[in-house]
Short mmCIF file of C-alpha atoms and ligand atoms in Angstrom, two decimals:
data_model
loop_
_atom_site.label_atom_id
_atom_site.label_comp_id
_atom_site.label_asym_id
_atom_site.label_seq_id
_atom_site.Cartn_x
_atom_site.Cartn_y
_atom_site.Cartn_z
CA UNK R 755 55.38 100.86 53.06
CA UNK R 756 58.03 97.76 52.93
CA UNK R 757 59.51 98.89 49.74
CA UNK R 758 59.39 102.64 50.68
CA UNK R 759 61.36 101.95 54.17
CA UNK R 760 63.98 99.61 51.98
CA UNK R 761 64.84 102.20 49.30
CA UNK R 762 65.37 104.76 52.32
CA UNK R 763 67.36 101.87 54.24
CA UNK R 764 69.15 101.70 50.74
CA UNK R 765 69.58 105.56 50.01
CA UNK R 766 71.26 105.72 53.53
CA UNK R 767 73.92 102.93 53.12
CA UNK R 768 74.43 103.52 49.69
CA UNK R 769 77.70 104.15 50.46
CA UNK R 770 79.31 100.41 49.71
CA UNK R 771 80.75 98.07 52.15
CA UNK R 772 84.06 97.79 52.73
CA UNK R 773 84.97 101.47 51.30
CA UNK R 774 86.25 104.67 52.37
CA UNK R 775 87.26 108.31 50.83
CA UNK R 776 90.44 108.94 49.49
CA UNK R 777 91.73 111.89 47.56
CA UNK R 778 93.44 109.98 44.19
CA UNK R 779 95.39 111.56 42.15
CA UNK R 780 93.71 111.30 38.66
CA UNK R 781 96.50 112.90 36.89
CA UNK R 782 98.39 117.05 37.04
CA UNK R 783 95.98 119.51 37.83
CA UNK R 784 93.05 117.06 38.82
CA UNK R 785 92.89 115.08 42.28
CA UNK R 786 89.81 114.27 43.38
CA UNK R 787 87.93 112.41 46.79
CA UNK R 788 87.12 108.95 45.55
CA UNK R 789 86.03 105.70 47.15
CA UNK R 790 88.23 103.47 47.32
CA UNK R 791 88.38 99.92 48.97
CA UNK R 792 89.55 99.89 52.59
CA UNK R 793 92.80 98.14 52.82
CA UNK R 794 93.35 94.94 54.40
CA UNK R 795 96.51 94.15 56.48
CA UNK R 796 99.25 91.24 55.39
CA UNK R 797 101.38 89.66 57.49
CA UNK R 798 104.01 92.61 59.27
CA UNK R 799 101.26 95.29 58.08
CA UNK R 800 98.64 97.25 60.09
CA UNK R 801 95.80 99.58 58.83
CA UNK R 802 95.19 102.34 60.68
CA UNK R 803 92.19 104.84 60.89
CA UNK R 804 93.62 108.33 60.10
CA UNK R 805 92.05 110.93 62.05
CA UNK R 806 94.02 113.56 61.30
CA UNK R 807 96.42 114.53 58.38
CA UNK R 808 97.96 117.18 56.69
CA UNK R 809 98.93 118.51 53.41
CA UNK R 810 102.75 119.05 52.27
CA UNK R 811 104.04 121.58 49.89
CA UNK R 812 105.51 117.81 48.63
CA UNK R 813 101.77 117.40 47.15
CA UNK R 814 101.48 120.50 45.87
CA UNK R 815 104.24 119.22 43.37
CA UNK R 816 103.10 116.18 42.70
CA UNK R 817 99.31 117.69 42.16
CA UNK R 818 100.74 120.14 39.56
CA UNK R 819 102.66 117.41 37.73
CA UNK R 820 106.47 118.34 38.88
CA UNK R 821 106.96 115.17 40.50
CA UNK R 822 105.51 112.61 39.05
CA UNK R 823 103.57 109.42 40.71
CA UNK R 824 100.77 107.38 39.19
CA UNK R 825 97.34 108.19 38.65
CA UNK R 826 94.88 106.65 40.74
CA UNK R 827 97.43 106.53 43.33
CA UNK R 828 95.61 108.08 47.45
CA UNK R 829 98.63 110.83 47.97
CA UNK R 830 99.32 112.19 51.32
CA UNK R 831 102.16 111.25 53.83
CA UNK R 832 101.75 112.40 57.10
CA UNK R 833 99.26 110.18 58.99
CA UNK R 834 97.82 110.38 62.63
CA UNK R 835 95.62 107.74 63.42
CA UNK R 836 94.34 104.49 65.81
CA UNK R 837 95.38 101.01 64.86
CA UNK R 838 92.09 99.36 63.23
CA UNK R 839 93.71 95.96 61.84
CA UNK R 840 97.05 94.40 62.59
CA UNK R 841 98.45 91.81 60.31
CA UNK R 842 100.11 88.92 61.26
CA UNK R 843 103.75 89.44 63.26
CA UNK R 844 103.20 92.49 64.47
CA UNK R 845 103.45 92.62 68.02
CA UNK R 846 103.73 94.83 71.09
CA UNK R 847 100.45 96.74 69.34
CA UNK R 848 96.91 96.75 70.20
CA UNK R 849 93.65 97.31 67.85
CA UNK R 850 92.42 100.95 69.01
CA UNK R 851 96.68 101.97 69.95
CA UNK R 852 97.03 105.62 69.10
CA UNK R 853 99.78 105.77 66.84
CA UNK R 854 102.36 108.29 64.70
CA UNK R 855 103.45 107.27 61.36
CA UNK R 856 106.68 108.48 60.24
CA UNK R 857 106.36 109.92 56.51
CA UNK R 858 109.18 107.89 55.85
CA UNK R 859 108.66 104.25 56.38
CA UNK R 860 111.91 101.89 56.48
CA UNK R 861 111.77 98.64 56.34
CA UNK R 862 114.67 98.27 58.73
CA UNK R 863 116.21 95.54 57.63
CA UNK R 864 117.64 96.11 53.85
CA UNK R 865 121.27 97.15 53.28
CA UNK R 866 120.02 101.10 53.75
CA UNK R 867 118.46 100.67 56.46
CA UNK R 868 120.98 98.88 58.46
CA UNK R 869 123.66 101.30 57.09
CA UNK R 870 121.28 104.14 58.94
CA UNK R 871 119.64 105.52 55.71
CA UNK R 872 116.68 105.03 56.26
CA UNK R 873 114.98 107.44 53.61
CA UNK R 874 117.05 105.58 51.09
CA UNK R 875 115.42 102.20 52.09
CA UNK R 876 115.59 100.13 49.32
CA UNK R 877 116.94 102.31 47.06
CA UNK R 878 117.41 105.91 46.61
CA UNK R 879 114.64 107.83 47.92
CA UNK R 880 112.87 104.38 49.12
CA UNK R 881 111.89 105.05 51.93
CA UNK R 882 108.96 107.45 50.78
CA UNK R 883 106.33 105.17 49.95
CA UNK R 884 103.42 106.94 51.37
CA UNK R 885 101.72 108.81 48.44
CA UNK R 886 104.38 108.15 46.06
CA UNK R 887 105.03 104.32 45.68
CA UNK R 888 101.86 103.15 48.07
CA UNK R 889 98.63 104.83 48.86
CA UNK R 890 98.95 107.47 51.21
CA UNK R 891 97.34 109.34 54.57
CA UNK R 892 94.73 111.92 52.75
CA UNK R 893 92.00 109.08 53.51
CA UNK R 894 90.09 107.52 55.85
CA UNK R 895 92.35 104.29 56.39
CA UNK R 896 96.28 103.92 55.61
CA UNK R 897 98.08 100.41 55.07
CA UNK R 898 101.33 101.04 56.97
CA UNK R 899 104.21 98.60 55.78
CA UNK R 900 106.58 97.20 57.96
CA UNK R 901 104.10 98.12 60.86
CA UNK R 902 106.93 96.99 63.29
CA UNK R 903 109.43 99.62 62.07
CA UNK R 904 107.00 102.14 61.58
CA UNK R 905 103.91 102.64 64.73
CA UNK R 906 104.88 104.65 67.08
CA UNK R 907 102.59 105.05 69.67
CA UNK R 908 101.38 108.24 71.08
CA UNK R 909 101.02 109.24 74.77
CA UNK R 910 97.64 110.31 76.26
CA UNK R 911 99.22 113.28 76.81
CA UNK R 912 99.86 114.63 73.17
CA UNK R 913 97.19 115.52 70.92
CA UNK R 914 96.96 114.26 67.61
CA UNK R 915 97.63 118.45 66.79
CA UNK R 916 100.39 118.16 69.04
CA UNK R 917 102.09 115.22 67.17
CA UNK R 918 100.56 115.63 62.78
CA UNK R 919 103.73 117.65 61.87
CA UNK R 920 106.20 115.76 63.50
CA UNK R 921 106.19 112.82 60.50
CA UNK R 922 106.92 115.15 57.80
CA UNK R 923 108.23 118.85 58.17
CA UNK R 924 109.67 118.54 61.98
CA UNK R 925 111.52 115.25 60.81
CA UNK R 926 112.97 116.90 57.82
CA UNK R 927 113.46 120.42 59.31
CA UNK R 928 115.18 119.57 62.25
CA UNK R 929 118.10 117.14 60.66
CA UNK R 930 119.24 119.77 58.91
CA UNK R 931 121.25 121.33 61.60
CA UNK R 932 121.78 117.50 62.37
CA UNK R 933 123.32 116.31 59.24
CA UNK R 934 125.75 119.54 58.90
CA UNK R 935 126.38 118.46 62.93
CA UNK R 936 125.94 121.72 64.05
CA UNK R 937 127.88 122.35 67.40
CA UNK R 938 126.61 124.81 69.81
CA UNK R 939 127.81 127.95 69.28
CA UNK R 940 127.89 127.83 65.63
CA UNK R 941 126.08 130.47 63.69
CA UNK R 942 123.39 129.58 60.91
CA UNK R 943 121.36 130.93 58.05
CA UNK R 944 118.20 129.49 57.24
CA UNK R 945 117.02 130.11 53.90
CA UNK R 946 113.33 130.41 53.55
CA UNK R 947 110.95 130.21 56.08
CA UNK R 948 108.43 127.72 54.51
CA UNK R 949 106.92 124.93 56.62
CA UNK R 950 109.93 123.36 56.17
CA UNK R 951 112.38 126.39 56.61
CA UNK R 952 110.76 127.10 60.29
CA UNK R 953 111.33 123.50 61.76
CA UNK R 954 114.91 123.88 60.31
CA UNK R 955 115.09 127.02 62.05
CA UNK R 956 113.78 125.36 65.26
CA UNK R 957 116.32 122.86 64.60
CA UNK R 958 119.43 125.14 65.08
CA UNK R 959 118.46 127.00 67.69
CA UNK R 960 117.72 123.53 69.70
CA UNK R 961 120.95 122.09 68.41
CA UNK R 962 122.76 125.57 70.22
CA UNK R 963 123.24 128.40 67.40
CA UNK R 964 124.53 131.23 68.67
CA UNK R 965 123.02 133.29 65.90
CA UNK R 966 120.33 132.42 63.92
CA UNK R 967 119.51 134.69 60.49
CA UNK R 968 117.12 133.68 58.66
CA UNK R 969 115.86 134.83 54.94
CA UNK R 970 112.42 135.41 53.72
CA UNK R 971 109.96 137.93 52.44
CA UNK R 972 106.62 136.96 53.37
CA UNK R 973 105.99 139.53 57.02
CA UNK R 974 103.80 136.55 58.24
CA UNK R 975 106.68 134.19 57.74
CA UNK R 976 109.28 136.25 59.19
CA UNK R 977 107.60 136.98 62.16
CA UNK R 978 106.77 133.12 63.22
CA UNK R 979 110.55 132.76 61.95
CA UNK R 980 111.42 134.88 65.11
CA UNK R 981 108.77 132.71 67.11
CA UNK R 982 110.34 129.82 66.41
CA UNK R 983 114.28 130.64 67.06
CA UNK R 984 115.90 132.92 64.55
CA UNK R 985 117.94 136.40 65.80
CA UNK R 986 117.22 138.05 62.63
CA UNK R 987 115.18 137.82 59.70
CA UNK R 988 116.55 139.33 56.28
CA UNK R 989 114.29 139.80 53.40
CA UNK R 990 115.73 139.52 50.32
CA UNK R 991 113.74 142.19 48.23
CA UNK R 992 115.49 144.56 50.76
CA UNK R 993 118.95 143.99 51.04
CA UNK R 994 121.62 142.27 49.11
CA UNK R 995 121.42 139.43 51.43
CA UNK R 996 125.09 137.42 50.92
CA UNK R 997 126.27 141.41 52.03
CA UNK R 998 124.34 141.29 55.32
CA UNK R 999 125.12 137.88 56.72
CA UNK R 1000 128.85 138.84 56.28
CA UNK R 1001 128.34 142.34 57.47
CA UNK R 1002 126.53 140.48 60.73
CA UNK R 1003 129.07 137.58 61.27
CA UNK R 1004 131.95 140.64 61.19
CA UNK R 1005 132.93 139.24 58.00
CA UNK R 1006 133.05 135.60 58.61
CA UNK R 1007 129.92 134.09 57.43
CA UNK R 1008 128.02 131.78 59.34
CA UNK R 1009 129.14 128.05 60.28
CA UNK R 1010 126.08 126.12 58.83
CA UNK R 1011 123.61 127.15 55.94
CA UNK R 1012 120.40 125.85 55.75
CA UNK R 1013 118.62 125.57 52.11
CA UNK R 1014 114.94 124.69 52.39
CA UNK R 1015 113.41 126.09 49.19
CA UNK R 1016 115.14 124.12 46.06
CA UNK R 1017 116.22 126.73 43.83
CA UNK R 1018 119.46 127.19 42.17
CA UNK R 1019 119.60 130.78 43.71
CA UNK R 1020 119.50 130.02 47.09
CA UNK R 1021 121.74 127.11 46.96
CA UNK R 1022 124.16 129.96 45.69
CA UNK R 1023 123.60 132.25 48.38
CA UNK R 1024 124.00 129.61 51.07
CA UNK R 1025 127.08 128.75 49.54
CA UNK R 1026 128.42 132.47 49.46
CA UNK R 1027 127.48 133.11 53.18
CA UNK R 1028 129.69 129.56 54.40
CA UNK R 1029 132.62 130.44 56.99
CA UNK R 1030 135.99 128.73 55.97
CA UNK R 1031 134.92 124.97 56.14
CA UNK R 1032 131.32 125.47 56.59
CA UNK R 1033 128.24 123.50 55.66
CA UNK R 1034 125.62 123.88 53.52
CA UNK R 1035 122.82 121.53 54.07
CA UNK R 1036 120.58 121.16 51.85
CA UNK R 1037 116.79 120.37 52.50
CA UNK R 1038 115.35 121.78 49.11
CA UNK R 1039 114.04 119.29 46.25
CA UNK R 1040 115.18 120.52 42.79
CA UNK R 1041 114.27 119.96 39.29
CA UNK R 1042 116.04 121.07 36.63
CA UNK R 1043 120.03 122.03 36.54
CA UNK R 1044 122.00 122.41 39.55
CA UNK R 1045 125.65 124.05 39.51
CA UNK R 1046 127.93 125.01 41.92
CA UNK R 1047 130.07 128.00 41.60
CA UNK R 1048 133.38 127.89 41.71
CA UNK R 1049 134.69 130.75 43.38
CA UNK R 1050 132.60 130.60 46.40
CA UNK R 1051 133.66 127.09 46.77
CA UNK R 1052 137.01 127.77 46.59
CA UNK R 1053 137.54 126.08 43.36
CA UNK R 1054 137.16 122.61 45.62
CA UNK R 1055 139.28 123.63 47.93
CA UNK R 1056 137.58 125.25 50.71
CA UNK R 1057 136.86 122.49 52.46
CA UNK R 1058 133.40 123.17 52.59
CA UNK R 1059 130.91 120.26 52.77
CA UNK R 1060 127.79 119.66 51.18
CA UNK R 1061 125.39 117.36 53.18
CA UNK R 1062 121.72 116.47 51.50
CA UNK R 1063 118.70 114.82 54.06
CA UNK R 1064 115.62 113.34 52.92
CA UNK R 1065 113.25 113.21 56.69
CA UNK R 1066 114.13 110.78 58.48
CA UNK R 1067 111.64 108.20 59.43
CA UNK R 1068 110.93 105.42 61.80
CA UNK R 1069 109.31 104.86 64.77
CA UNK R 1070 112.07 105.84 67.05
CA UNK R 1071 112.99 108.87 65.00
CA UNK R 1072 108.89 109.89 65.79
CA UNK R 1073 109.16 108.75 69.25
CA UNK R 1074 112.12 110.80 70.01
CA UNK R 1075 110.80 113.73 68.75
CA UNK R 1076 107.31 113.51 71.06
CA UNK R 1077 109.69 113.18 73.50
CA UNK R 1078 110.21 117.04 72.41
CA UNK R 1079 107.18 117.57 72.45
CA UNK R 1080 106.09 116.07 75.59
CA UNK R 1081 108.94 117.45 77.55
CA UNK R 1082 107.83 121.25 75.99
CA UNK R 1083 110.93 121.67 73.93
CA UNK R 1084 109.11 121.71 70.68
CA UNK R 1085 105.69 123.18 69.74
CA UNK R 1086 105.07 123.02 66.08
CA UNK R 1087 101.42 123.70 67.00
CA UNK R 1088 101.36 127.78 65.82
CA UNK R 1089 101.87 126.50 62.40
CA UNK R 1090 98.65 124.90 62.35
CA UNK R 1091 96.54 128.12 60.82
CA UNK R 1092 93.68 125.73 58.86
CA UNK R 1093 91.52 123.14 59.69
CA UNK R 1094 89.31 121.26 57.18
CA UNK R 1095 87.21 118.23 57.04
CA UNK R 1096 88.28 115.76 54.30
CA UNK R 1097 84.94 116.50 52.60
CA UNK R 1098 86.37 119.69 51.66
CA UNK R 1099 90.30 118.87 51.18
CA UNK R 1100 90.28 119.98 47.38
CA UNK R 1101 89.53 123.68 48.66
CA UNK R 1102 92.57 123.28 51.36
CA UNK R 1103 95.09 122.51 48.66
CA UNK R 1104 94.22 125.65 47.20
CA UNK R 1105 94.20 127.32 50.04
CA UNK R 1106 97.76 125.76 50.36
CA UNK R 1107 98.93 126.23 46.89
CA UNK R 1108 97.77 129.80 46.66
CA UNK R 1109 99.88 130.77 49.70
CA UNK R 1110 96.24 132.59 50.30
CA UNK R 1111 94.68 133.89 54.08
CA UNK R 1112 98.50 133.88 55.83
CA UNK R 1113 98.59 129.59 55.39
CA UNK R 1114 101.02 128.05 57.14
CA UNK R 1115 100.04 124.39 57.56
CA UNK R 1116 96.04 123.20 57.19
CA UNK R 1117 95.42 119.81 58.76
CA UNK R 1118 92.72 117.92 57.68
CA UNK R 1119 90.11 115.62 59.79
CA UNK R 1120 89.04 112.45 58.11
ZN1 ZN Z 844 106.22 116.10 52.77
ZN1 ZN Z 845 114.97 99.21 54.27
#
C-alpha cells in the first residue's frame, strides 16, 4: 500500500519543481509548449505570473522563419500578469501587484532612452527584448528587465481583457497618427485593417481626423474598421484605390497616411494619396527591397515626410493609455474574438496564421 500511494503521490507531481510551460521556439515551422525553469529575479528585475497573453501577427513571422530569433528561445510579448518575485531595487511594487508590461521594455537610462526612443533602447530596435532577445509572455512566468521602467500597475477597475492589447497593437497603432503629429482636422488613410491597422485607425480619429478612409478587403475587417473610427472603408479588389481617396478629398489627398501592412505596394499607395507636404507613417515591418517612387514624391521635393514607429513602451506610455481605457475613450475589447488555454496555444496560432473563423485577436490564459 506504501509504495502504491508513493508512485501515485509521484505520478501527480511529476511535473518538476521549480518549472513551468512555455511555448519555445524550436526552430521555423516548429514551436512547441515545453518546460522550462521558472525564472528567478536579479537585482532591478521582477517575475511576474502571466495570466493572460496574446499572440501577435509579430510571431507569426518569427514562427515561419521571416524574422529570425534563436531556437529554444519562450516567444511572446504582450504580458498581463501579478508580480510573483521582485528583485532587489525595485520599489514602489508589491508581490501579488497587478501589473501591464509594455511589449517594449526600455531601460530608461541609455543614450536612447533619454533621447525619448525608447524602442531603440540600446540600439536599434532594442527595446524589443520580449520574445526576441529574452524569453517572452507565451508562459506561465515572465522575467521583466528593468522592472522599474517597465510595471505598470493596473486598476481594480480594468480587466486583464480590458488592458492585454494595450502593450503591443494599441501602443503601436495609436503613435502612428502621433509620430506624423496629426492635427485635428486633418484627413487620413489607413492602410489595412489588421490588428494593427484598427488601433491606428482608432488612433486618428482620437487624435481629431476629420475624415478617416480606410483600405481593406476582408468584410469582417472593414466593418470593425467602421467600429472603431473610419468614415469609409475602400477595398482594393474594387476600386483603383489612389483614384478614390483623391476623388473623396476633392482632389487633394489626405494629410496623413497610415501604412500598417509592410509591403512595397502599399507604401506606394500611401505615398500617392499624400496632400502637398503630407505624411506617410509607416507602421509596417518589411523584408526585402524597399523603393520610393519618384514622381509621387516629387522627385524630393514635395516636402513630404516619412516618419517610421516601432510601439512605444514603458510604464507610463501603458499607464497613459489605461487612462483611455478607464476614462471609456478606448475599447480594444471587440477585437478579442478567441480565447484559449495555453494547453492548446499551438492550435491558436493557426487559428491566427490561417486568418480562419473571422480572427481578429485570440488571447490566451496561462
Ligand atoms: Zn507584436
Ligand atoms: Zn535604454
Amino acid at each position: 500500500m506504501g509504495t502504491q500511494l508513493q508512485e501515485q503521490e509521484l505520478a501527480a507531481t511529476q511535473i518538476p519543481a521549480g518549472t513551468m510551460r512555455a511555448l519555445v521556439f524550436r526552430g521555423p515551422n516548429d514551436i512547441a509548449l515545453e518546460r522550462v525553469p521558472i525564472p528567478k529575479a536579479s537585482v532591478g528585475e521582477a517575475v511576474i505570473r502571466v495570466t493572460l497573453t496574446t499572440i501577435c501577427g509579430t510571431d507569426v513571422h518569427i514562427l515561419k522563419g521571416e524574422y529570425k530569433v534563436r531556437p529554444g528561445l519562450v516567444i511572446g510579448h504582450e504580458p498581463v500578469g501579478v508580480i510573483h518575485e521582485l528583485g532587489d531595487g525595485v520599489t514602489g511594487y508589491t508581490v501579488g501587484d497587478r501589473v501591464l508590461v509594455g511589449a517594449i521594455t526600455p531601460c530608461g537610462q541609455c543614450d536612447a532612452c533619454l533621447s525619448g526612443h525608447w524602442s531603440q533602447c540600446g540600439g536599434p530596435i532594442g527595446g524589443w527584448k520580449f520574445g526576441n532577445t529574452i524569453n517572452g509572455a507565451q508562459a506561465e512566468f515572465l522575467l521583466v528587465p528593468n522592472a522599474q521602467a517597465n510595471l505598470a500597475k493596473i486598476s481594480d477597475a480594468l480587466s486583464d481583457e480590458q488592458v492585454v492589447l494595450l502593450a503591443d497593437i494599441a501602443s503601436t497603432g495609436v503613435s502612428a497618427a502621433e509620430s506624423a503629429d496629426l492635427q485635428i482636422g486633418d484627413t487620413a488613410a489607413v492602410f489595412a485593417q489588421g490588428p494593427i491597422g484598427l488601433c491606428a485607425t482608432v488612433g486618428a480619429h482620437l487624435k481629431g481626423a476629420s475624415f478617416i478612409i480606410a483600405v481593406e478587403s476582408d468584410p469582417v475587417r472593414a466593418a470593425m474598421s467602421k467600429r472603431m473610427g473610419a468614415d469609409v472603408v475602400l477595398n482594393f479588389k474594387e476600386c483603383d484605390v489612389v483614384e478614390e481617396i483623391r476623388r473623396l478629398t476633392e482632389g487633394r489627398g489626405v494629410d496623413v497616411a497610415i501604412e500598417a501592412l509592410g509591403t512595397q505596394e502599399t507604401l506606394e499607395m500611401a505615398l500617392r494619396v499624400l496632400e502637398r507636404g503630407g505624411t506617410l507613417s509607416s507602421l509596417g515591418v518589411y523584408s526585402g527591397k524597399l523603393s520610393i517612387p519618384v514622381e509621387p514624391f516629387a522627385s524630393g521635393l514635395g516636402d513630404k515626410k516619412i516618419v517610421t514607429t516601432l510601439c512605444p513602451g514603458g510604464k507610463e506610455r501603458m499607464r497613459r493609455l489605461m487612462e483611455m481605457v478607464l476614462h471609456g475613450k478606448l475599447d480594444l475589447t471587440p477585437l478579442i474574438t478567441h480565447r484559449f488555454k495555453l494547453d492548446r496555444i499551438t492550435d491558436a496560432y493557426k487559428l491566427f496564421a490561417e486568418h480562419r473563423d473571422g480572427v481578429m485577436k485570440v488571447v490566451i490564459t496561462p
